Amino acid sequence: IWEKALSSIEEEMPIVSFATWFEPLKPVAIRGNNFYLLVPNSNVFNKSILENRHKALVSNALSYAMNKKNIQACFIFDESEIDEMEDGAEPDNPKEPEPEERPPIHNNSGINPKYTFERFVIGENNRFAHAACVAVAEAPSEQYNPLFIYGGVGLGKTHLMQAIGNYIMTYTPEKRVVYVSCETFTNEFIDAIQNKSNTSFRNRYRNVDILLIDDIQFLSGKEGTQEEFFHTFNALHDEDKQIVISSDRPPREIPKLAERLRSRFEMGLITDISAPNFETRMAILRKKAESYNEDIPDDVLSFIANNIHSNIRELEGALTTVVAYSKLHGEKISLDFAKEALADLFVSKQHEINADYIKEITAKYFNTTVEDMNSKKRTKAITTPRQVAMFLCREMTSMSLPAIGEAFGGRDHSTVIHGCQKISENIEKNTDFKNLVLRIQSEIKGE
Ligand code: ADP
Ligand code: MG
């Protein structure tokens, strides 16, 4: 439970604060609705920060992980405190404030109540995707089926899908909604085969009114799961049940995906979310800032918006860090203060662009490995990513041809020239391929 709660907290937090506050906590006991967490090496100061700033977040994450309402996180120094609290003599706060009213947690739907349309900021980058999601939420399976949303990491795909789920569960609670990540779907499918429980697996996913399936690019190369999903898709689609799919790229750029699935993904509406512009980033930060009872000057918000361009999770995380830092130091938030608080974050985000990093990112896009790129293998599945990475080394670094060859398992410079030529030609001929290379290049640049 704690692991699951932790991972949802992690999503909310910049890594630095996550590591400081949450990783060291140890779950020790559950009594009724109280979930006790041991704060190691703590001093009173630590505990009060957890208590004041993070209690609601942790409690919510626990409720979500346990699928049970009103779970309270209790931070303790010593296990003996559990019994004291049980006795009703609460040492620190004589009276716990009533937990804030939380939206209900729906059983098994996989829907997190915090992701709603109300909390979603609309900008030029997501206007169309947002409109499509609202349309689907208002009239499932009447317009776009499937709805396919794609875009880079942290741009709001999961948020929008979950918002569809929350909307439907609020206005038509009789409809069965299931949200599942492609990874969970895959794991459950593998378990089902092992436990010979295919029927209950099928029932779970084929008897729903709305299936929201996230990060479908993970189906790449998983033939068995693709086959199963193909049948799930058809069963639902034939009965006019709504399917919403997300991915980090459009269907035709997902490698090792069966053609019949690709064509089904393209049957409905395909919409993308791109990186938000400065105004949208500011609007998102302002909205987030409202949720803190803090005076956050505009120059601080624009400093953050200027430094983080493409990942909204990081954008929000930076703001959370500044607020936490100001609590910790008891100082008012100012621009200088924000610069200090975020110094580490902004430095560590910049990646040096070298052959290793280029290979790593390229390998990820082609669903292969750096080892394979360096190896002698010459199947197309490996030569293409290898040549793309060579091409990018040439474009993005000052490495010489022999140095590039050396970096790719000791190949000779004529192999590098040949590889780069191949890629240039393909880029000219094939727009999808060109877009893919551009996408990889932007990720390497950290855009
Ligand atoms: P993705 O699934 O595309 O990687 P998420 O949906 O998980 O991204 O979004 C990352 C974080 O950014 C979430 O906390 C989400 O609530 C927030 N977020 C993304 N887009 C928006 C938006 N347009 N308005 C408000 N919050 C957003
Ligand atoms: Mg996501």
mmCIF file of N, CA and C in Angstrom, residues 93-186:
data_model
loop_
_atom_site.group_PDB
_atom_site.id
_atom_site.type_symbol
_atom_site.label_atom_id
_atom_site.label_comp_id
_atom_site.label_asym_id
_atom_site.label_seq_id
_atom_site.Cartn_x
_atom_site.Cartn_y
_atom_site.Cartn_z
ATOM 1 N N ASN A 93 -1.861 17.476 18.660
ATOM 2 C CA ASN A 93 -3.053 18.266 18.359
ATOM 3 C C ASN A 93 -4.195 17.684 19.166
ATOM 4 N N PRO A 94 -4.687 18.433 20.105
ATOM 5 C CA PRO A 94 -5.781 17.908 20.904
ATOM 6 C C PRO A 94 -6.970 17.532 20.027
ATOM 7 N N LYS A 95 -7.229 18.330 19.007
ATOM 8 C CA LYS A 95 -8.344 17.960 18.150
ATOM 9 C C LYS A 95 -7.890 17.958 16.701
ATOM 10 N N GLU A 96 -7.974 16.800 16.074
ATOM 11 C CA GLU A 96 -7.639 16.736 14.657
ATOM 12 C C GLU A 96 -8.660 17.555 13.883
ATOM 13 N N PRO A 97 -8.210 18.394 12.963
ATOM 14 C CA PRO A 97 -9.219 19.047 12.130
ATOM 15 C C PRO A 97 -9.931 17.986 11.303
ATOM 16 N N GLU A 98 -11.196 18.229 11.052
ATOM 17 C CA GLU A 98 -11.933 17.292 10.194
ATOM 18 C C GLU A 98 -11.219 17.219 8.851
ATOM 19 N N PRO A 99 -11.076 16.028 8.323
ATOM 20 C CA PRO A 99 -10.428 15.965 7.016
ATOM 21 C C PRO A 99 -11.246 16.761 6.005
ATOM 22 N N GLU A 100 -10.535 17.419 5.082
ATOM 23 C CA GLU A 100 -11.251 18.171 4.064
ATOM 24 C C GLU A 100 -12.166 17.231 3.307
ATOM 25 N N GLU A 101 -13.228 17.806 2.813
ATOM 26 C CA GLU A 101 -14.155 16.957 2.092
ATOM 27 C C GLU A 101 -13.476 16.431 0.833
ATOM 28 N N ARG A 102 -13.445 15.153 0.703
ATOM 29 C CA ARG A 102 -12.784 14.589 -0.480
ATOM 30 C C ARG A 102 -13.804 13.928 -1.381
ATOM 31 N N PRO A 103 -13.557 14.052 -2.655
ATOM 32 C CA PRO A 103 -14.475 13.362 -3.561
ATOM 33 C C PRO A 103 -14.376 11.860 -3.316
ATOM 34 N N PRO A 104 -15.448 11.146 -3.608
ATOM 35 C CA PRO A 104 -15.419 9.716 -3.330
ATOM 36 C C PRO A 104 -14.389 8.996 -4.186
ATOM 37 N N ILE A 105 -13.848 7.926 -3.656
ATOM 38 C CA ILE A 105 -12.938 7.111 -4.437
ATOM 39 C C ILE A 105 -13.752 5.953 -4.992
ATOM 40 N N HIS A 106 -13.763 5.859 -6.294
ATOM 41 C CA HIS A 106 -14.613 4.836 -6.889
ATOM 42 C C HIS A 106 -13.888 3.505 -6.918
ATOM 43 N N ASN A 107 -14.613 2.483 -6.553
ATOM 44 C CA ASN A 107 -13.996 1.165 -6.485
ATOM 45 C C ASN A 107 -13.439 0.703 -7.800
ATOM 46 N N ASN A 108 -12.169 0.317 -7.763
ATOM 47 C CA ASN A 108 -11.634 -0.406 -8.914
ATOM 48 C C ASN A 108 -11.606 0.300 -10.241
ATOM 49 N N SER A 109 -12.032 1.538 -10.287
ATOM 50 C CA SER A 109 -12.085 2.173 -11.588
ATOM 51 C C SER A 109 -10.697 2.627 -12.023
ATOM 52 N N GLY A 110 -9.792 2.794 -11.039
ATOM 53 C CA GLY A 110 -8.478 3.319 -11.376
ATOM 54 C C GLY A 110 -8.503 4.824 -11.576
ATOM 55 N N ILE A 111 -9.630 5.453 -11.232
ATOM 56 C CA ILE A 111 -9.753 6.893 -11.446
ATOM 57 C C ILE A 111 -9.372 7.655 -10.183
ATOM 58 N N ASN A 112 -8.498 8.621 -10.358
ATOM 59 C CA ASN A 112 -8.074 9.456 -9.249
ATOM 60 C C ASN A 112 -8.897 10.751 -9.276
ATOM 61 N N PRO A 113 -9.650 11.001 -8.198
ATOM 62 C CA PRO A 113 -10.597 12.124 -8.236
ATOM 63 C C PRO A 113 -9.954 13.498 -8.409
ATOM 64 N N LYS A 114 -8.646 13.599 -8.245
ATOM 65 C CA LYS A 114 -8.079 14.950 -8.348
ATOM 66 C C LYS A 114 -7.916 15.431 -9.796
ATOM 67 N N TYR A 115 -7.951 14.491 -10.749
ATOM 68 C CA TYR A 115 -7.792 14.930 -12.131
ATOM 69 C C TYR A 115 -9.146 15.217 -12.775
ATOM 70 N N THR A 116 -9.546 16.480 -12.748
ATOM 71 C CA THR A 116 -10.845 16.822 -13.321
ATOM 72 C C THR A 116 -10.662 17.860 -14.431
ATOM 73 N N PHE A 117 -11.730 18.053 -15.203
ATOM 74 C CA PHE A 117 -11.680 19.107 -16.216
ATOM 75 C C PHE A 117 -11.535 20.474 -15.558
ATOM 76 N N GLU A 118 -12.144 20.657 -14.394
ATOM 77 C CA GLU A 118 -12.051 21.963 -13.722
ATOM 78 C C GLU A 118 -10.608 22.336 -13.430
ATOM 79 N N ARG A 119 -9.806 21.340 -13.138
ATOM 80 C CA ARG A 119 -8.418 21.654 -12.787
ATOM 81 C C ARG A 119 -7.485 21.680 -13.990
ATOM 82 N N PHE A 120 -8.049 21.544 -15.148
ATOM 83 C CA PHE A 120 -7.222 21.490 -16.347
ATOM 84 C C PHE A 120 -7.210 22.860 -17.013
ATOM 85 N N VAL A 121 -6.040 23.405 -17.236
ATOM 86 C CA VAL A 121 -5.925 24.713 -17.861
ATOM 87 C C VAL A 121 -5.840 24.536 -19.379
ATOM 88 N N ILE A 122 -6.702 25.265 -20.082
ATOM 89 C CA ILE A 122 -6.728 25.124 -21.536
ATOM 90 C C ILE A 122 -5.789 26.133 -22.178
ATOM 91 N N GLY A 123 -4.985 25.681 -23.108
ATOM 92 C CA GLY A 123 -4.088 26.571 -23.845
ATOM 93 C C GLY A 123 -4.110 26.182 -25.306
ATOM 94 N N GLU A 124 -3.346 26.914 -26.124
ATOM 95 C CA GLU A 124 -3.306 26.594 -27.552
ATOM 96 C C GLU A 124 -2.814 25.162 -27.774
ATOM 97 N N ASN A 125 -1.965 24.716 -26.887
ATOM 98 C CA ASN A 125 -1.327 23.407 -27.076
ATOM 99 C C ASN A 125 -2.278 22.226 -26.869
ATOM 100 N N ASN A 126 -3.353 22.451 -26.113
ATOM 101 C CA ASN A 126 -4.201 21.306 -25.773
ATOM 102 C C ASN A 126 -5.678 21.563 -26.054
ATOM 103 N N ARG A 127 -5.970 22.695 -26.705
ATOM 104 C CA ARG A 127 -7.374 23.100 -26.876
ATOM 105 C C ARG A 127 -8.196 22.017 -27.581
ATOM 106 N N PHE A 128 -7.627 21.492 -28.631
ATOM 107 C CA PHE A 128 -8.361 20.521 -29.430
ATOM 108 C C PHE A 128 -8.518 19.202 -28.667
ATOM 109 N N ALA A 129 -7.431 18.753 -28.037
ATOM 110 C CA ALA A 129 -7.490 17.507 -27.269
ATOM 111 C C ALA A 129 -8.502 17.646 -26.136
ATOM 112 N N HIS A 130 -8.483 18.787 -25.490
ATOM 113 C CA HIS A 130 -9.429 19.025 -24.394
ATOM 114 C C HIS A 130 -10.861 18.969 -24.903
ATOM 115 N N ALA A 131 -11.123 19.653 -26.022
ATOM 116 C CA ALA A 131 -12.483 19.668 -26.571
ATOM 117 C C ALA A 131 -12.930 18.251 -26.933
ATOM 118 N N ALA A 132 -12.023 17.489 -27.505
ATOM 119 C CA ALA A 132 -12.372 16.115 -27.886
ATOM 120 C C ALA A 132 -12.712 15.305 -26.639
ATOM 121 N N CYS A 133 -11.954 15.493 -25.575
ATOM 122 C CA CYS A 133 -12.205 14.739 -24.347
ATOM 123 C C CYS A 133 -13.536 15.138 -23.727
ATOM 124 N N VAL A 134 -13.833 16.426 -23.740
ATOM 125 C CA VAL A 134 -15.115 16.862 -23.189
ATOM 126 C C VAL A 134 -16.255 16.250 -24.009
ATOM 127 N N ALA A 135 -16.088 16.262 -25.320
ATOM 128 C CA ALA A 135 -17.132 15.699 -26.185
ATOM 129 C C ALA A 135 -17.355 14.225 -25.865
ATOM 130 N N VAL A 136 -16.261 13.511 -25.677
ATOM 131 C CA VAL A 136 -16.370 12.084 -25.369
ATOM 132 C C VAL A 136 -17.004 11.870 -23.990
ATOM 133 N N ALA A 137 -16.646 12.719 -23.042
ATOM 134 C CA ALA A 137 -17.198 12.573 -21.695
ATOM 135 C C ALA A 137 -18.702 12.841 -21.703
ATOM 136 N N GLU A 138 -19.114 13.815 -22.529
ATOM 137 C CA GLU A 138 -20.536 14.168 -22.541
ATOM 138 C C GLU A 138 -21.376 13.140 -23.282
ATOM 139 N N ALA A 139 -20.809 12.565 -24.324
ATOM 140 C CA ALA A 139 -21.581 11.603 -25.106
ATOM 141 C C ALA A 139 -20.687 10.454 -25.535
ATOM 142 N N PRO A 140 -20.391 9.568 -24.590
ATOM 143 C CA PRO A 140 -19.463 8.480 -24.908
ATOM 144 C C PRO A 140 -19.942 7.641 -26.089
ATOM 145 N N SER A 141 -19.027 7.229 -26.879
ATOM 146 C CA SER A 141 -19.210 6.388 -28.070
ATOM 147 C C SER A 141 -20.167 6.957 -29.116
ATOM 148 N N GLU A 142 -20.511 8.227 -28.986
ATOM 149 C CA GLU A 142 -21.370 8.786 -30.020
ATOM 150 C C GLU A 142 -20.587 9.563 -31.054
ATOM 151 N N GLN A 143 -19.351 9.937 -30.720
ATOM 152 C CA GLN A 143 -18.638 10.769 -31.682
ATOM 153 C C GLN A 143 -17.323 10.165 -32.135
ATOM 154 N N TYR A 144 -16.352 10.175 -31.248
ATOM 155 C CA TYR A 144 -15.036 9.706 -31.661
ATOM 156 C C TYR A 144 -14.729 8.411 -30.963
ATOM 157 N N ASN A 145 -14.655 7.344 -31.701
ATOM 158 C CA ASN A 145 -14.360 6.083 -31.049
ATOM 159 C C ASN A 145 -13.466 5.234 -31.940
ATOM 160 N N PRO A 146 -12.236 4.956 -31.551
ATOM 161 C CA PRO A 146 -11.617 5.413 -30.311
ATOM 162 C C PRO A 146 -11.155 6.866 -30.405
ATOM 163 N N LEU A 147 -10.923 7.455 -29.255
ATOM 164 C CA LEU A 147 -10.224 8.732 -29.207
ATOM 165 C C LEU A 147 -8.776 8.426 -28.860
ATOM 166 N N PHE A 148 -7.872 8.921 -29.683
ATOM 167 C CA PHE A 148 -6.447 8.630 -29.483
ATOM 168 C C PHE A 148 -5.737 9.953 -29.209
ATOM 169 N N ILE A 149 -5.131 10.061 -28.009
ATOM 170 C CA ILE A 149 -4.449 11.303 -27.632
ATOM 171 C C ILE A 149 -2.958 11.033 -27.545
ATOM 172 N N TYR A 150 -2.155 11.820 -28.209
ATOM 173 C CA TYR A 150 -0.730 11.595 -28.031
ATOM 174 C C TYR A 150 0.017 12.890 -27.721
ATOM 175 N N GLY A 151 1.174 12.760 -27.115
ATOM 176 C CA GLY A 151 1.997 13.915 -26.763
ATOM 177 C C GLY A 151 3.088 13.500 -25.787
ATOM 178 N N GLY A 152 4.050 14.394 -25.593
ATOM 179 C CA GLY A 152 5.222 14.080 -24.762
ATOM 180 C C GLY A 152 4.895 13.892 -23.282
ATOM 181 N N VAL A 153 5.910 13.556 -22.540
ATOM 182 C CA VAL A 153 5.755 13.275 -21.108
ATOM 183 C C VAL A 153 5.340 14.525 -20.333
ATOM 184 N N GLY A 154 4.399 14.330 -19.435
ATOM 185 C CA GLY A 154 4.031 15.418 -18.516
ATOM 186 C C GLY A 154 3.217 16.523 -19.158
ATOM 187 N N LEU A 155 2.537 16.233 -20.257
ATOM 188 C CA LEU A 155 1.775 17.289 -20.922
ATOM 189 C C LEU A 155 0.276 17.205 -20.646
ATOM 190 N N GLY A 156 -0.144 16.242 -19.831
ATOM 191 C CA GLY A 156 -1.547 16.240 -19.435
ATOM 192 C C GLY A 156 -2.407 15.145 -20.041
ATOM 193 N N LYS A 157 -1.802 14.132 -20.642
ATOM 194 C CA LYS A 157 -2.603 13.067 -21.240
ATOM 195 C C LYS A 157 -3.368 12.289 -20.177
ATOM 196 N N THR A 158 -2.634 11.870 -19.148
ATOM 197 C CA THR A 158 -3.292 11.106 -18.093
ATOM 198 C C THR A 158 -4.365 11.959 -17.413
ATOM 199 N N HIS A 159 -4.036 13.211 -17.187
ATOM 200 C CA HIS A 159 -5.007 14.111 -16.559
ATOM 201 C C HIS A 159 -6.317 14.150 -17.367
ATOM 202 N N LEU A 160 -6.206 14.328 -18.677
ATOM 203 C CA LEU A 160 -7.415 14.417 -19.497
ATOM 204 C C LEU A 160 -8.210 13.115 -19.504
ATOM 205 N N MET A 161 -7.506 11.996 -19.599
ATOM 206 C CA MET A 161 -8.224 10.717 -19.610
ATOM 207 C C MET A 161 -8.970 10.509 -18.305
ATOM 208 N N GLN A 162 -8.274 10.816 -17.222
ATOM 209 C CA GLN A 162 -8.886 10.655 -15.914
ATOM 210 C C GLN A 162 -10.063 11.620 -15.755
ATOM 211 N N ALA A 163 -9.930 12.797 -16.357
ATOM 212 C CA ALA A 163 -11.031 13.767 -16.270
ATOM 213 C C ALA A 163 -12.279 13.211 -16.961
ATOM 214 N N ILE A 164 -12.066 12.526 -18.080
ATOM 215 C CA ILE A 164 -13.212 11.887 -18.753
ATOM 216 C C ILE A 164 -13.868 10.913 -17.773
ATOM 217 N N GLY A 165 -13.040 10.097 -17.125
ATOM 218 C CA GLY A 165 -13.557 9.119 -16.175
ATOM 219 C C GLY A 165 -14.316 9.775 -15.032
ATOM 220 N N ASN A 166 -13.733 10.814 -14.455
ATOM 221 C CA ASN A 166 -14.397 11.493 -13.344
ATOM 222 C C ASN A 166 -15.725 12.103 -13.776
ATOM 223 N N TYR A 167 -15.728 12.672 -14.949
ATOM 224 C CA TYR A 167 -16.943 13.310 -15.454
ATOM 225 C C TYR A 167 -18.060 12.274 -15.611
ATOM 226 N N ILE A 168 -17.713 11.188 -16.252
ATOM 227 C CA ILE A 168 -18.740 10.161 -16.495
ATOM 228 C C ILE A 168 -19.231 9.562 -15.181
ATOM 229 N N MET A 169 -18.313 9.327 -14.266
ATOM 230 C CA MET A 169 -18.741 8.716 -13.002
ATOM 231 C C MET A 169 -19.593 9.677 -12.182
ATOM 232 N N THR A 170 -19.369 10.975 -12.377
ATOM 233 C CA THR A 170 -20.178 11.943 -11.644
ATOM 234 C C THR A 170 -21.583 12.054 -12.233
ATOM 235 N N TYR A 171 -21.651 12.168 -13.562
ATOM 236 C CA TYR A 171 -22.948 12.447 -14.167
ATOM 237 C C TYR A 171 -23.735 11.205 -14.551
ATOM 238 N N THR A 172 -23.021 10.110 -14.803
ATOM 239 C CA THR A 172 -23.752 8.871 -15.110
ATOM 240 C C THR A 172 -23.106 7.724 -14.337
ATOM 241 N N PRO A 173 -23.346 7.719 -13.014
ATOM 242 C CA PRO A 173 -22.655 6.753 -12.164
ATOM 243 C C PRO A 173 -22.971 5.298 -12.514
ATOM 244 N N GLU A 174 -24.030 5.082 -13.271
ATOM 245 C CA GLU A 174 -24.353 3.690 -13.602
ATOM 246 C C GLU A 174 -23.414 3.123 -14.672
ATOM 247 N N LYS A 175 -22.700 4.010 -15.350
ATOM 248 C CA LYS A 175 -21.775 3.526 -16.378
ATOM 249 C C LYS A 175 -20.509 2.972 -15.746
ATOM 250 N N ARG A 176 -20.017 1.892 -16.308
ATOM 251 C CA ARG A 176 -18.776 1.319 -15.771
ATOM 252 C C ARG A 176 -17.563 1.871 -16.498
ATOM 253 N N VAL A 177 -16.711 2.500 -15.727
ATOM 254 C CA VAL A 177 -15.517 3.111 -16.297
ATOM 255 C C VAL A 177 -14.303 2.363 -15.780
ATOM 256 N N VAL A 178 -13.373 2.034 -16.656
ATOM 257 C CA VAL A 178 -12.108 1.478 -16.176
ATOM 258 C C VAL A 178 -10.956 2.234 -16.816
ATOM 259 N N TYR A 179 -10.063 2.715 -15.944
ATOM 260 C CA TYR A 179 -8.813 3.314 -16.408
ATOM 261 C C TYR A 179 -7.700 2.323 -16.118
ATOM 262 N N VAL A 180 -6.845 2.094 -17.090
ATOM 263 C CA VAL A 180 -5.729 1.184 -16.829
ATOM 264 C C VAL A 180 -4.520 1.634 -17.646
ATOM 265 N N SER A 181 -3.353 1.534 -17.035
ATOM 266 C CA SER A 181 -2.158 1.827 -17.821
ATOM 267 C C SER A 181 -1.846 0.588 -18.636
ATOM 268 N N CYS A 182 -1.195 0.801 -19.757
ATOM 269 C CA CYS A 182 -0.881 -0.326 -20.618
ATOM 270 C C CYS A 182 0.002 -1.327 -19.870
ATOM 271 N N GLU A 183 0.862 -0.813 -19.008
ATOM 272 C CA GLU A 183 1.724 -1.716 -18.243
ATOM 273 C C GLU A 183 0.927 -2.619 -17.316
ATOM 274 N N THR A 184 -0.053 -2.034 -16.624
ATOM 275 C CA THR A 184 -0.888 -2.844 -15.743
ATOM 276 C C THR A 184 -1.672 -3.873 -16.546
ATOM 277 N N PHE A 185 -2.200 -3.403 -17.660
ATOM 278 C CA PHE A 185 -2.950 -4.319 -18.517
ATOM 279 C C PHE A 185 -2.066 -5.512 -18.903
ATOM 280 N N THR A 186 -0.843 -5.213 -19.314
ATOM 281 C CA THR A 186 0.096 -6.267 -19.708
ATOM 282 C C THR A 186 0.380 -7.218 -18.540
#
